[in-house]
Structures are given as structure tokens and as C-alpha cells.
Coordinates of C-alpha atoms in Angstrom, one line a residue:
M1 CA -8.3 -7.7 37.0
F2 CA -11.5 -5.9 35.3
E3 CA -13.1 -4.0 38.4
C4 CA -11.4 -0.9 37.2
L5 CA -13.2 -1.0 34.1
S6 CA -16.8 -1.4 35.3
G7 CA -17.3 2.6 35.1
A8 CA -15.8 2.8 31.5
F9 CA -17.9 -0.1 30.0
N10 CA -21.3 -1.3 30.4
R11 CA -22.0 -4.9 31.8
G12 CA -22.1 -6.5 28.0
V13 CA -19.1 -4.8 26.7
L14 CA -17.3 -5.7 29.8
L15 CA -18.4 -9.6 29.4
A16 CA -16.9 -9.4 25.9
V17 CA -13.5 -8.1 27.3
T18 CA -13.4 -11.0 29.7
V19 CA -14.4 -13.5 26.9
L20 CA -11.6 -12.3 24.7
A21 CA -8.8 -11.8 27.3
S22 CA -9.7 -15.1 29.1
V23 CA -7.4 -16.8 27.1
F24 CA -4.0 -15.5 28.3
A25 CA -3.9 -17.9 31.4
T26 CA -4.4 -21.0 28.9
G27 CA -2.1 -19.8 26.2
Q28 CA 0.8 -18.8 28.8
A29 CA 1.6 -22.3 29.5
H30 CA 1.6 -23.6 26.1
A31 CA 4.1 -20.6 25.2
Q32 CA 6.7 -21.5 27.7
G33 CA 6.9 -25.0 26.1
A34 CA 10.0 -25.7 23.6
L35 CA 11.3 -22.7 21.6
D36 CA 10.5 -24.2 18.1
A37 CA 7.0 -24.8 18.7
A38 CA 6.4 -21.3 20.2
E39 CA 8.1 -19.9 17.3
A40 CA 5.8 -22.1 14.9
Q41 CA 2.3 -21.1 16.7
F42 CA 0.9 -17.9 15.5
A43 CA -2.9 -17.7 17.1
E44 CA -5.6 -19.7 18.4
V45 CA -9.1 -19.6 16.9
L46 CA -11.6 -17.8 19.5
R47 CA -14.6 -16.8 17.5
L48 CA -16.0 -18.7 14.3
R49 CA -18.8 -18.1 11.9
G50 CA -19.2 -20.0 8.6
E51 CA -16.3 -21.8 7.0
V52 CA -12.7 -20.8 7.5
R53 CA -9.9 -22.9 6.1
A54 CA -6.3 -23.1 6.9
G55 CA -3.4 -25.1 5.4
A56 CA 0.4 -25.5 3.9
N57 CA 2.1 -27.7 1.7
D58 CA -1.2 -29.0 0.0
K59 CA -2.8 -29.9 3.3
E60 CA -6.1 -28.0 4.2
R61 CA -8.3 -28.2 7.1
V62 CA -11.8 -26.6 8.3
L63 CA -10.9 -24.4 11.2
R64 CA -12.8 -25.0 14.7
T65 CA -12.7 -23.1 17.6
G66 CA -9.9 -23.7 19.7
D67 CA -7.8 -24.8 16.7
Q68 CA -4.1 -23.4 16.4
V69 CA -2.9 -21.7 13.4
R70 CA 0.7 -21.7 12.7
V71 CA 3.5 -19.9 10.8
G72 CA 3.5 -20.7 6.9
E73 CA -0.3 -21.4 6.8
R74 CA -2.6 -19.9 4.5
I75 CA -5.8 -18.8 5.8
V76 CA -9.0 -18.7 3.5
A77 CA -12.5 -17.6 4.5
A78 CA -15.5 -18.4 2.6
P79 CA -17.8 -15.6 1.5
S80 CA -19.8 -16.0 4.7
G81 CA -17.0 -17.0 6.7
E82 CA -15.3 -14.8 9.7
A83 CA -12.9 -15.6 12.4
V84 CA -11.0 -13.9 15.1
L85 CA -7.6 -15.2 16.0
R86 CA -5.8 -14.5 19.3
T87 CA -2.0 -14.2 18.4
V88 CA 0.5 -15.7 20.9
D89 CA 2.0 -11.9 21.6
A90 CA -2.0 -11.0 22.9
G91 CA -3.0 -9.3 19.7
M92 CA -6.0 -9.9 17.5
V93 CA -6.6 -11.0 13.9
A94 CA -10.1 -10.8 12.7
V95 CA -10.5 -12.5 9.4
R96 CA -13.3 -10.8 7.1
P97 CA -15.6 -12.8 4.7
G98 CA -13.7 -13.8 1.5
T99 CA -10.3 -12.9 2.9
E100 CA -7.2 -14.8 1.9
F101 CA -3.9 -14.2 3.9
I102 CA -0.7 -15.8 4.7
V103 CA 1.2 -16.1 7.8
Q104 CA 4.5 -15.3 6.5
G105 CA 6.4 -14.8 9.5
Y106 CA 5.9 -14.8 13.4
T107 CA 7.9 -14.9 16.3
A108 CA 6.6 -14.1 19.9
R109 CA 9.1 -14.7 22.7
G110 CA 9.1 -11.4 24.5
G111 CA 12.3 -10.0 22.7
A112 CA 13.8 -7.6 20.6
D113 CA 13.5 -10.1 17.5
D114 CA 9.7 -10.6 18.0
G115 CA 8.0 -10.1 14.6
M116 CA 4.9 -10.4 12.5
V117 CA 4.6 -10.3 8.9
L118 CA 1.1 -11.3 7.1
R119 CA 0.9 -11.2 3.4
L120 CA -2.9 -10.1 2.5
V121 CA -3.6 -11.5 -0.9
T122 CA -7.5 -10.4 -0.8
G123 CA -10.0 -9.3 1.3
S124 CA -9.6 -7.7 4.6
L125 CA -8.3 -8.0 8.3
R126 CA -8.8 -6.2 11.4
V127 CA -5.4 -6.2 13.4
I128 CA -5.4 -5.3 16.8
S129 CA -1.7 -5.4 18.0
G130 CA -0.2 -7.2 20.6
W131 CA 3.2 -6.7 22.6
I132 CA 5.1 -7.0 19.3
A133 CA 4.1 -3.6 18.7
R134 CA 6.2 -2.5 21.8
T135 CA 9.1 -4.7 21.6
N136 CA 9.8 -4.4 17.8
R137 CA 7.3 -1.9 16.1
G138 CA 9.3 -2.3 12.9
G139 CA 9.1 -5.9 12.8
H140 CA 5.3 -5.7 12.8
K141 CA 4.0 -5.6 9.1
I142 CA 1.2 -6.4 6.5
V143 CA 2.4 -6.9 2.9
T144 CA 0.1 -6.7 0.1
P145 CA 0.4 -6.9 -3.6
S146 CA 0.8 -3.2 -3.5
A147 CA 2.0 -2.0 -0.4
T148 CA 3.6 -2.9 2.8
I149 CA 1.6 -1.4 6.0
G150 CA 3.9 -0.5 9.3
I151 CA 2.3 0.1 12.5
R152 CA 2.6 2.6 15.6
G153 CA 0.7 0.6 18.1
T154 CA -2.6 0.0 16.5
D155 CA -6.1 -1.0 15.7
H156 CA -6.5 -0.9 11.7
E157 CA -8.1 -2.7 8.9
P158 CA -6.2 -3.3 5.7
Y159 CA -8.1 -4.2 2.7
V160 CA -6.8 -5.5 -0.7
L161 CA -9.5 -4.9 -3.5
T162 CA -8.7 -6.5 -6.5
A163 CA -10.4 -5.9 -9.8
D164 CA -12.5 -9.0 -10.2
R165 CA -13.2 -8.7 -6.1
P166 CA -17.1 -8.1 -5.2
T167 CA -17.5 -5.3 -2.4
S168 CA -20.2 -5.3 0.1
E169 CA -24.0 -5.3 -1.2
G170 CA -25.0 -1.8 -2.0
A171 CA -21.2 -0.4 -2.1
T172 CA -20.3 1.8 -4.9
P173 CA -17.5 0.9 -7.4
H174 CA -13.9 1.7 -6.0
R175 CA -10.2 1.5 -7.6
A176 CA -8.3 -1.9 -7.0
G177 CA -5.5 -1.6 -4.7
T178 CA -4.5 -1.5 -1.0
Y179 CA -6.5 0.5 1.6
D180 CA -5.9 0.8 5.3
K181 CA -8.2 2.1 7.7
V182 CA -7.2 3.1 11.3
N183 CA -9.1 3.0 14.4
R184 CA -6.5 3.6 16.9
G185 CA -2.9 4.7 17.1
G186 CA -1.5 5.1 13.3
T187 CA 0.2 3.3 10.4
T188 CA 2.2 4.0 7.6
L189 CA 1.5 2.7 4.0
V190 CA 4.4 2.7 2.1
S191 CA 4.8 1.9 -2.1
G192 CA 7.4 2.3 -4.4
G193 CA 9.9 3.4 -1.5
E194 CA 7.6 6.5 -0.6
G195 CA 4.8 6.4 2.2
V196 CA 1.9 8.1 4.1
D197 CA 1.0 8.1 7.8
I198 CA -2.6 7.4 8.6
D199 CA -4.2 8.9 11.6
P200 CA -7.3 7.3 13.5
G201 CA -10.3 8.0 11.5
R202 CA -8.6 8.1 8.3
V203 CA -8.1 5.8 5.4
G204 CA -4.9 5.6 3.1
F205 CA -4.7 4.2 -0.5
V206 CA -2.3 3.1 -3.2
R207 CA -3.2 1.8 -6.5
G208 CA -3.2 -2.0 -7.4
E209 CA 0.4 -3.6 -7.9
A210 CA 2.4 -0.8 -6.2
K211 CA 2.0 1.8 -8.9
A212 CA 4.3 4.5 -9.3
Y213 CA 4.5 5.8 -12.5
R214 CA 6.2 7.1 -15.7
T215 CA 6.7 10.8 -15.8
R216 CA 7.4 12.5 -13.0
A217 CA 4.0 14.0 -13.4
I218 CA 2.7 10.1 -13.0
M219 CA 5.2 9.2 -10.6
T220 CA 3.9 11.8 -8.2
L221 CA 0.5 11.5 -8.9
L222 CA 0.3 7.6 -8.0
L223 CA 2.1 7.9 -4.4
P224 CA 0.0 6.5 -1.5
V225 CA -2.5 9.1 -0.6
L226 CA -5.3 9.9 2.0
L227 CA -8.7 9.8 1.1
D228 CA -11.5 12.1 1.8
K229 CA -13.9 9.5 3.3
I230 CA -14.0 6.1 4.5
P231 CA -14.9 3.7 1.5
D232 CA -18.5 2.2 1.9
F233 CA -17.1 -1.2 1.5
Y234 CA -15.7 -0.8 5.2
V235 CA -18.5 -2.7 7.3
P236 CA -18.5 -4.2 10.9
G237 CA -17.9 -8.1 11.3
A238 CA -19.7 -10.2 13.2
F239 CA -17.4 -9.9 16.4
D240 CA -16.8 -6.1 16.1
T241 CA -18.3 -5.2 19.1
E242 CA -16.2 -7.6 21.1
L243 CA -13.1 -6.5 19.5
D244 CA -14.2 -2.6 20.0
A245 CA -14.3 -3.3 23.5
Y246 CA -11.0 -5.2 23.6
S247 CA -9.2 -2.8 21.7
A248 CA -9.8 0.0 24.2
T249 CA -7.7 -2.1 26.7
A250 CA -5.3 -4.2 24.4
D251 CA -2.2 -2.3 25.3
E252 CA -2.6 -2.7 29.0
L253 CA -3.5 -6.4 28.5
A254 CA -0.6 -6.9 26.3
R255 CA 1.7 -5.4 28.5
R256 CA 0.7 -7.5 31.4
E257 CA 1.1 -10.7 29.1
L258 CA 4.6 -9.6 27.9
E259 CA 5.8 -9.3 31.6
T260 CA 5.2 -13.0 32.1
R261 CA 7.7 -13.8 29.4
A262 CA 11.4 -14.8 29.9
V263 CA 12.7 -11.5 28.6
P264 CA 11.3 -8.4 30.5
V265 CA 9.9 -5.5 28.3
A266 CA 12.6 -3.4 29.9
Q267 CA 15.3 -5.4 27.9
A268 CA 13.5 -5.2 24.8
Q269 CA 14.8 -2.9 21.9
I270 CA 12.3 -0.6 20.7
V271 CA 12.6 -0.1 17.1
P272 CA 11.7 3.2 15.6
P273 CA 9.5 3.8 12.6
V274 CA 11.1 3.7 9.2
A275 CA 13.3 7.0 8.3
V276 CA 11.6 9.6 6.2
P277 CA 13.1 9.5 2.6
T278 CA 16.2 12.3 2.2
P279 CA 15.2 15.4 0.2
M280 CA 15.7 15.7 -3.3
P281 CA 19.5 16.7 -3.7
A282 CA 20.3 20.0 -4.9
V283 CA 22.6 18.6 -8.2
A284 CA 21.7 16.0 -10.2
K285 CA 24.1 12.6 -10.4
A286 CA 26.5 13.1 -13.3
N287 CA 26.4 9.5 -14.5
T288 CA 23.1 8.7 -15.6
P289 CA 22.2 5.1 -16.6
A290 CA 20.9 4.0 -19.7
A291 CA 17.2 4.6 -20.6
P292 CA 15.0 1.8 -21.3
E293 CA 14.5 0.8 -25.1
P294 CA 12.1 2.6 -27.2
L295 CA 8.6 1.8 -27.1
S296 CA 8.4 1.3 -30.5
P297 CA 11.1 -1.3 -32.5
G298 CA 13.2 -0.2 -35.1
E299 CA 15.5 2.9 -35.2
P300 CA 13.5 6.2 -35.4
A301 CA 14.4 8.5 -38.1
R302 CA 16.3 11.9 -37.0
G303 CA 16.6 15.1 -38.2
S304 CA 13.4 15.5 -40.2
R305 CA 13.3 18.9 -41.8
D306 CA 9.4 18.6 -41.3
C307 CA 9.6 19.0 -37.8
D308 CA 12.0 20.0 -35.0
A309 CA 11.5 17.2 -32.5
M310 CA 13.7 18.8 -29.7
V311 CA 11.4 22.0 -29.5
I312 CA 8.3 20.2 -29.4
A313 CA 9.1 17.5 -26.8
T314 CA 10.6 20.4 -24.6
Q315 CA 7.5 22.4 -25.1
W316 CA 5.2 19.3 -24.2
L317 CA 7.1 18.5 -21.4
T318 CA 7.2 21.9 -20.0
E319 CA 3.4 22.2 -20.3
L320 CA 2.8 19.1 -18.4
D321 CA 5.3 20.0 -15.6
D322 CA 3.8 23.3 -15.1
G323 CA 0.5 21.8 -14.8
I324 CA 1.7 19.9 -11.6
V325 CA 3.3 22.9 -10.3
R326 CA 0.2 24.7 -10.5
K327 CA -2.1 22.1 -9.4
D328 CA -4.0 22.3 -12.3
P329 CA -5.6 18.5 -13.3
N330 CA -7.0 19.9 -16.5
A331 CA -3.7 20.8 -17.6
I332 CA -2.1 17.7 -17.0
L333 CA -4.9 15.3 -18.6
S334 CA -5.1 17.7 -21.6
R335 CA -1.7 16.3 -22.4
F336 CA -2.8 12.6 -23.0
A337 CA -4.9 11.0 -25.6
D338 CA -8.3 9.5 -24.3
E339 CA -7.0 5.9 -25.3
V340 CA -3.5 6.4 -23.9
A341 CA -1.8 3.5 -22.9
I342 CA 0.4 3.9 -19.8
K343 CA 2.8 1.5 -18.2
A344 CA 4.9 1.8 -15.2
V345 CA 8.1 -0.1 -14.1
I346 CA 8.3 0.5 -10.2
R347 CA 10.7 -0.9 -7.7
K348 CA 9.0 -2.6 -5.0
T349 CA 9.8 -2.4 -1.2
D350 CA 11.5 -5.8 -1.3
G351 CA 14.0 -4.4 -4.3
T352 CA 11.9 -6.3 -7.1
L353 CA 10.4 -4.6 -10.1
A354 CA 6.9 -4.7 -11.1
E355 CA 5.2 -3.7 -14.4
I356 CA 1.8 -2.3 -14.5
D357 CA -0.5 -1.0 -17.0
F358 CA -3.3 1.7 -16.4
T359 CA -5.8 4.0 -18.3
R360 CA -6.4 7.4 -18.9
D361 CA -9.5 7.3 -16.4
E362 CA -7.3 5.8 -13.9
L363 CA -4.9 8.8 -14.2
V364 CA -7.8 11.1 -13.8
R365 CA -9.0 9.7 -10.5
S366 CA -5.2 9.7 -9.2
T367 CA -4.7 13.1 -10.4
I368 CA -7.5 14.5 -8.5
S369 CA -6.9 12.7 -5.4
T370 CA -3.0 13.7 -5.4
M371 CA -3.6 17.5 -6.4
N372 CA -5.3 18.2 -3.0
Q373 CA -2.4 16.6 -0.8
L374 CA 0.8 17.9 -2.9
E375 CA 2.9 20.4 -1.4
D376 CA 6.4 22.0 -2.1
Y377 CA 6.7 20.4 -5.5
S378 CA 10.1 20.4 -7.4
H379 CA 11.6 18.7 -10.2
R380 CA 14.6 18.7 -12.7
R381 CA 14.8 17.1 -15.9
V382 CA 18.3 15.9 -16.4
S383 CA 18.2 15.1 -19.9
V384 CA 15.5 14.9 -22.8
E385 CA 15.9 13.1 -26.1
A386 CA 13.3 13.5 -29.0
S387 CA 13.1 11.8 -32.5
P388 CA 10.6 12.0 -35.0
E389 CA 9.0 9.0 -36.6
V390 CA 8.5 9.7 -40.1
S391 CA 5.5 8.7 -42.4
T392 CA 5.9 7.6 -45.9
A393 CA 4.6 10.9 -47.0
G394 CA 7.3 12.5 -44.9
A395 CA 5.3 14.3 -42.6
C396 CA 6.2 14.6 -39.0
Q397 CA 3.0 13.2 -37.0
R398 CA 4.7 11.1 -34.3
L399 CA 7.7 11.9 -31.9
M400 CA 9.4 9.5 -29.5
V401 CA 10.7 11.2 -26.3
K402 CA 12.7 10.2 -23.4
S403 CA 13.6 12.2 -20.2
V404 CA 15.5 11.5 -17.3
V405 CA 13.9 13.3 -14.1
L406 CA 14.2 14.0 -10.6
E407 CA 11.1 15.1 -8.8
G408 CA 10.3 15.7 -5.1
G409 CA 8.1 17.3 -2.7
K410 CA 5.7 16.6 -0.1
L411 CA 2.5 14.3 -0.1
A412 CA -0.1 14.7 3.0
G413 CA 2.7 16.2 4.6
K414 CA 5.6 13.7 4.1
P415 CA 8.7 14.3 1.9
Y416 CA 9.1 11.9 -1.1
R417 CA 11.9 11.9 -4.1
F418 CA 11.6 9.9 -7.4
D419 CA 14.2 9.5 -9.8
S420 CA 13.0 7.9 -13.2
V421 CA 13.3 7.7 -16.5
E422 CA 10.1 8.7 -18.7
E423 CA 9.0 7.8 -22.4
Y424 CA 6.2 9.3 -24.5
L425 CA 4.7 8.6 -27.7
L426 CA 3.5 11.5 -29.0
E427 CA 1.0 12.0 -31.9
R428 CA -0.1 15.2 -33.5
R429 CA -3.9 15.4 -33.5
D430 CA -5.8 18.5 -35.0
G431 CA -2.8 20.6 -34.5
R432 CA -2.3 19.2 -30.9
W433 CA 0.3 16.9 -29.6
L434 CA -1.1 14.1 -27.3
A435 CA 0.6 11.3 -25.7
V436 CA -0.5 7.8 -27.2
R437 CA 1.5 5.4 -25.0
S438 CA 3.6 6.0 -22.0
R439 CA 6.2 4.2 -19.9
S440 CA 8.0 5.1 -16.9
T441 CA 10.8 3.4 -15.2
Q442 CA 11.8 4.0 -11.5
R443 CA 15.6 3.8 -11.3

């Protein structure tokens, strides 16, 4: 079966492909058993180094080569532990050191309802897709705390970097969040309802906890982006030479395995990728939901003769908006105090809300990353409200600003749209108004 490959691989690489593919025959007999057992089975352990554990319902075991991993189990690799799992649909999942993930859902019977959902908690996997990439591409997902990764027939490496997680020795500091490096095929990294397509040799990134943030400025600045270079914490695993060889023929091997199933691939429904979000409408909706509660307790004073709150708020928002249109990071960041506290309430892919905090330094990095990939940016502020906070001396030193905003454009070539409520607490310092607190709620 491998004679045709001899011209493409040297003897050592060919042996690696043969060894990794040799489990096809033994796996087939088990997969033809009872349907409930087939659905419960996820993968078999092919390679192992160090300690890797698996378990569910407070029952945990140390994995051994040849063990079965089942749906619902949590897999945890020790800091020096690694494993390669061969999935029932002829894919591969390499577990990197210090990684934790859960097999949330998996069905591989050769039909249109096949699917795989892995929840990556921390660390990194290398995932080489099997036949599910052919029968139900939309059902093949990696879910992280901040994003969902879909595939396009793929060899990719999702990585969840938490603030307290050490990276490889000698690696430089990196932002916490979800990264995805594509080796072959392609993926789509989605967060807050928006996504970016990742091609081979590129890495996508989205901030930790699915951040999309407050103002149309911040919502746009924290969309998933493509990085300029591959982060240095991406290092090969102990079994990557074999995996490289397997990846080169994975599609053909998965196709042959699928043909042995009860449901031929010709009868399997191919699910198209997720549709691109619709462009921003020309006219805003008339009925606007109520804005969030004020950032500060108590009813702010209105109508102070010491300052015109609406004039100040409108000018401040205009300067912020113009900075984004001009792709001028300095103009954007000059609107915020160094110690600004920024909070975002975003709607995740599953419809639930997440509240995230970040600093001005994090805003700086996000701004620079986004500006290079932003095109056709447009926005509309549906409403603006402003109220002065008056001190005992009666001087106008602080303003509460609220605004409903629609924004859209293209990031890394992909259209997006946001509808959000922004809140800013502005403070006058040396004659300038700076945001000392910000909150954005995605609607």
C-alpha cells in the first residue's frame, strides 16, 4: 500500500508513516461493533512519553500505549508528558507537555452526523483531521476559553496560553489568549461572533476570555488577528517527525478508512464553512435596548453651568473615532489615561456573556496588531449621552459618557460587524480629557 510513496519519502520517514497507519486494520474490527461503544470511543494511544492521565467522574488512570480514550474524558499531560492519539476517523491528536483538554463530543460512524468537539483548557495540541473533515467539516471544532476553531481539512496546532502558564525555555513573553498555527489546510478562529481565516504558515490570535471590548474602537481592536510571525513557544514535539510524514498522506488514508464504513462518503453530506457575517446595515434600528447601568453609583448631576458635557463628550468620541479611521494608534491611545481600567462584556459563540478586564498596555498591543489588518472601517453612533460629575467646589472635572455604536469593516480581509453600548468615565487632566474607566457591552 505504501509502494507509491517510496519516491517521496526516505526510508526512515516511510517507516514512520507505516507504523502510524498500521493501526487501521485493528481499529476497523472494533469500530464495527455495537454503535454505543463506537460512539463512546474517541482514540487509541499510539505514542507516549512521560506521564499522561485520562479520567472522568473522579476516576483517573495513567495512560499506556494501546489504551482507549473515550468521550467525556479529561486528558492531562505532565510538564514532561506527551502522547499521540489515533482517532477513530483516522485522524491524529498530539498532546503537548502540560496540556489539559476534554473530549467533549465525538461520533465517527461514516455519516453526515459525525463530529468532534475538543475543549482545550490550557496548553497545546497538534490536530491532523481525519474523515470528519470530509463528512461534516462544520462539526469538527476546537473550543477554548476565548475562541472556537473550525477547520478546512487541516493539520493545525491550537495553543491556549494563560497568564500563569510558563512557555518554552528561552521563549519571550506573550499575551494570554488562544493561538492557532496552521501547518496544512486552513482554520477559522472565531471569537465574539467574528473570525479570521488562517492559511498554512500563519498564526491567528485572540485575547484571553474571548475579548471584544467596549467602544467601537475597542471592539474592533480586539477582534481575532493574524500575527506577523510564529511565536517562539511553538516548538516541535517528541513525535513530530512521524506526524509530519503522516500528515502528508493523511487525507488519502482517511478516505480509504472511510470507504470501509457502512455509510459511503458519496452519501455523506459535506457541510460548508460558517457563513461570513452580513455587512453593517445602512440604517440603524430604531428601537435601541436600554444602556447598561452607570459605571459610578448615584445619579450624576446634570446641566452644570461649569461645562457643556455633550460638547466635550462629542469632541472626545470624534477624536477617538477619527484615530481609528486614520489607523493612527497614537491618536487612539492618547484618549486613555495610563492607569485606565477597561472592562468588556462580550457575547461568546455559545450565546453566553463573559466579562473581561484589561489594561492600557494590553490595549496598546491590540491596537498595533489590528491597525495593520483593518480595511474599509466605518461606524455610526446611534446615540450619545453625557453627564458631568460635579465636585464640592462645583468645578466640572469628570464626565460620564454613554454611546450606542455600530461599527464594521474588514479585518484580515474578512467582513465583521459589532453593535455595542459604550461607557466612559472621562477626567480632566492638565486641560485634556482622558478616559480613566471604560466599559463596553456587546448587544
